[in-house]
JSON list of C-alpha atoms in Angstrom, two decimals:
[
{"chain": "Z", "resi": 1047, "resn": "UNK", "atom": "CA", "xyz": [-27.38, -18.71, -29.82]},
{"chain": "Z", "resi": 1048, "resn": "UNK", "atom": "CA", "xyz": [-30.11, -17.24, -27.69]},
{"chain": "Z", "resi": 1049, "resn": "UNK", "atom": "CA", "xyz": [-29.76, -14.51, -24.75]},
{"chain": "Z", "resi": 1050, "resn": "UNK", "atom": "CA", "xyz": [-32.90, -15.09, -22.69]},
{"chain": "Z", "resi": 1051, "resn": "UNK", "atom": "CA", "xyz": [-33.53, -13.66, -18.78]},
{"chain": "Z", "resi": 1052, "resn": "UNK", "atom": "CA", "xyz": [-35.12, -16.56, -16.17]},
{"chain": "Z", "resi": 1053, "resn": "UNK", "atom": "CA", "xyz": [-37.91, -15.40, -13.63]},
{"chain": "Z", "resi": 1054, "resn": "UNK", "atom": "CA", "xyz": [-35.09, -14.56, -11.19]},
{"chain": "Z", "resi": 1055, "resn": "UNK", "atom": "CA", "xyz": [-33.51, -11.95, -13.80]},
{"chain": "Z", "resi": 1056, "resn": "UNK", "atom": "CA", "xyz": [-30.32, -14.14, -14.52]},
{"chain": "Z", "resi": 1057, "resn": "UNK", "atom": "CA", "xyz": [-28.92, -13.80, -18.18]},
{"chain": "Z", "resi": 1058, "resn": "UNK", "atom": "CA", "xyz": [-28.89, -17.13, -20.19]},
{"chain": "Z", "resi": 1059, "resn": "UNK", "atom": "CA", "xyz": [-27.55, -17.92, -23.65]},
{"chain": "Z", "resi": 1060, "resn": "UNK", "atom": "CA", "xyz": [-29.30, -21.04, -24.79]},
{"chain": "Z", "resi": 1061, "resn": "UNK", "atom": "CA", "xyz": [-27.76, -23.08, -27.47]},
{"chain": "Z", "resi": 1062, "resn": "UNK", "atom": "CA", "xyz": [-28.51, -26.12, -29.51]},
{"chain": "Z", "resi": 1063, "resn": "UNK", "atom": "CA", "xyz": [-26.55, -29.03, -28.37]},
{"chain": "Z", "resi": 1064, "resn": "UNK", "atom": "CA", "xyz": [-26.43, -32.61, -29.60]},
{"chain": "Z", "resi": 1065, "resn": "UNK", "atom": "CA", "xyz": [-24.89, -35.58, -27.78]},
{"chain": "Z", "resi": 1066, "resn": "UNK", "atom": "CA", "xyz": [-22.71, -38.27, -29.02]},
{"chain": "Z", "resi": 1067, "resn": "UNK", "atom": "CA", "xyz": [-25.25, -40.72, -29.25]},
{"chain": "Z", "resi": 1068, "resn": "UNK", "atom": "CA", "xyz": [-27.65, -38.77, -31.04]},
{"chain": "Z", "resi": 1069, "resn": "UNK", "atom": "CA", "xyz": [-30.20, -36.86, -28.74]},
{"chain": "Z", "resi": 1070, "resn": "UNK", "atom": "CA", "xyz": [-30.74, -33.34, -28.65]},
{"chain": "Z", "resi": 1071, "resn": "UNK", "atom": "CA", "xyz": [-30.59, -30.87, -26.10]},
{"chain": "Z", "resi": 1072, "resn": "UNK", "atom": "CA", "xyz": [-30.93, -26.99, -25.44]},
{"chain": "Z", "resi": 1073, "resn": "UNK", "atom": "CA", "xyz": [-27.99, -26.02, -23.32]},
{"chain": "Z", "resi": 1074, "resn": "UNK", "atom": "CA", "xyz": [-28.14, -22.92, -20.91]},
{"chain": "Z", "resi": 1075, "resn": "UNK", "atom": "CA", "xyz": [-24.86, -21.00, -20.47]},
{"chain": "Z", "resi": 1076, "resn": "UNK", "atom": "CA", "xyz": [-24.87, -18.08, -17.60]},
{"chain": "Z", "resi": 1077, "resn": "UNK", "atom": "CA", "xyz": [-23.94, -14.94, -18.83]},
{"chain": "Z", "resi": 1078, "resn": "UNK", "atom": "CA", "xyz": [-21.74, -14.32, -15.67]},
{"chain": "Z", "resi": 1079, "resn": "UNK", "atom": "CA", "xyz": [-20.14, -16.91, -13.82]},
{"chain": "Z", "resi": 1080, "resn": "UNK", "atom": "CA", "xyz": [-21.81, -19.05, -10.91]},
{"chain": "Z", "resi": 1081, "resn": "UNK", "atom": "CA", "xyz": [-24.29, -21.37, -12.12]},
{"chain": "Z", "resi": 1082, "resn": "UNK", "atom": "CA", "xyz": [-24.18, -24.37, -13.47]},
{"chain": "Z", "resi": 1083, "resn": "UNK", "atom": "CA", "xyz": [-24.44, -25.23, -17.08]},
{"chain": "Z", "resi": 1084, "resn": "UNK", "atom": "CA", "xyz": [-28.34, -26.71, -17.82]},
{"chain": "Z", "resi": 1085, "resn": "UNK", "atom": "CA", "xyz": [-29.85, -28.70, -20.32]},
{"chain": "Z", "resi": 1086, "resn": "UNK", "atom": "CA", "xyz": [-33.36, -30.14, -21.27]},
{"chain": "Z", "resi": 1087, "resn": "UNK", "atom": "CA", "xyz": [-33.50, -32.70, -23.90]},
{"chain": "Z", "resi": 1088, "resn": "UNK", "atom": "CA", "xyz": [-35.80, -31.91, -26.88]},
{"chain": "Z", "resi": 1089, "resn": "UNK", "atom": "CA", "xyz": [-38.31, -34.66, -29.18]},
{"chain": "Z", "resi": 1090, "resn": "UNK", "atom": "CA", "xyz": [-36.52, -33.54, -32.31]},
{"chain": "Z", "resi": 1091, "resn": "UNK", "atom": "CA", "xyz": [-35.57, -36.47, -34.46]},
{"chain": "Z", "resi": 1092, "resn": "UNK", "atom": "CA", "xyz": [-33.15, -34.48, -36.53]},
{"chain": "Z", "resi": 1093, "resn": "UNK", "atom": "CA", "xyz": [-30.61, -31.84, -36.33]},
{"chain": "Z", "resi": 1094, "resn": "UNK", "atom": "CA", "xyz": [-32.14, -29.55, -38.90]},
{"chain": "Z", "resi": 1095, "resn": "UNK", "atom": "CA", "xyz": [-35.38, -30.17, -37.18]},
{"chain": "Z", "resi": 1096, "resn": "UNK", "atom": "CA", "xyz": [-34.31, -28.99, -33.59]},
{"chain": "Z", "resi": 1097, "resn": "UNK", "atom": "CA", "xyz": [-32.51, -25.76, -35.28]},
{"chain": "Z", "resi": 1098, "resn": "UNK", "atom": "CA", "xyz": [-35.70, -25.03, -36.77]},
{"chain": "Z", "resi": 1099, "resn": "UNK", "atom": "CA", "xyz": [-37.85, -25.72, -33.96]},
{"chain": "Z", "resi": 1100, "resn": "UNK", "atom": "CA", "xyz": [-34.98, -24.13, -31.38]},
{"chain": "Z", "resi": 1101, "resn": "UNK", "atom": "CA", "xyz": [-35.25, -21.01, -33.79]},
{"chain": "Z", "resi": 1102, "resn": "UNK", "atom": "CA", "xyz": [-38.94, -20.67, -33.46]},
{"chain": "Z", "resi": 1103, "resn": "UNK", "atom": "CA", "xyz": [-39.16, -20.52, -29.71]},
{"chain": "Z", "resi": 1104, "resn": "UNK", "atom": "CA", "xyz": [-39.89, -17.63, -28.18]},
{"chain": "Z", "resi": 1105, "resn": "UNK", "atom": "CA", "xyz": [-38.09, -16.23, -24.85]},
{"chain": "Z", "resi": 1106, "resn": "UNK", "atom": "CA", "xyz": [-41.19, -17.79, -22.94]},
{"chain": "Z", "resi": 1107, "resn": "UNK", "atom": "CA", "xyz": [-41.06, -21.03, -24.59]},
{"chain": "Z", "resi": 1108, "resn": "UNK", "atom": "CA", "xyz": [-36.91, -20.66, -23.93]},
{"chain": "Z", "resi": 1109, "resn": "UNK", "atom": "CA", "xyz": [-38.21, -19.94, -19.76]},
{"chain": "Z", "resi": 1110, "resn": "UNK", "atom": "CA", "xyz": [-40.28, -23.06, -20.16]},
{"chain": "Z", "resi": 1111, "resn": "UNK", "atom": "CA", "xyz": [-37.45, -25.46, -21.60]},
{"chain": "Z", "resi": 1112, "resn": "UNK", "atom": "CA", "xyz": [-34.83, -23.65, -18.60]},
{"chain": "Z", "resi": 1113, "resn": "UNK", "atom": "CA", "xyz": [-37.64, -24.33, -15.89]},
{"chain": "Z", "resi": 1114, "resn": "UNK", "atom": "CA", "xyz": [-37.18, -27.86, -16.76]},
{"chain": "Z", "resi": 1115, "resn": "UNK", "atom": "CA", "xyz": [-33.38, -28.28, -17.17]},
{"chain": "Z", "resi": 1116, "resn": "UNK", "atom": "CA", "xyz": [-30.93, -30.25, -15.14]},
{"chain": "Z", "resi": 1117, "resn": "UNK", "atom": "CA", "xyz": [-27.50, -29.22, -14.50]},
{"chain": "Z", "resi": 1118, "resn": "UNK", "atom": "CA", "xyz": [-25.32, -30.77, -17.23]},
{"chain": "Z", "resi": 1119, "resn": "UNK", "atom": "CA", "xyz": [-23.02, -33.55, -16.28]},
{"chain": "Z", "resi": 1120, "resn": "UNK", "atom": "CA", "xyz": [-19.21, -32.68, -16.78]}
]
């Protein structure tokens, strides 16, 4: 788990996530309650390979992937 702040100062913790049917996502959890759960799906092919690759971001590269999520379907 990552802690990352967006461009509006919100607190994120950004996870790896991985569907039932295989793809791979990086899931955004607010700190404090209010918005939504987000998610951006990633190229990864494998599990290990997203960990690693999710690992190596850095908190801009985390902004990036958030600036492009969706809120995640319940």
């Amino acid at each position: 788990m990552r802690r990352f702040t967006d461009a509006e100062g919100a607190a994120w913790d950004a996870v790896l996530g991985r569907e039932s049917w295989g793809t791979l996502f990086a899931i955004f959890v607010p700190v404090q309650s209010g918005p939504a759960v987000r998610q951006t799906p990633l190229s990864a092919q494998t599990v290990e390979r997203g960990a690693g690759d999710f690992d190596d971001l850095d908190d801009d590269e985390l902004r990036s992937l958030f600036d492009r999520s969706m809120p995640k379907p319940l």
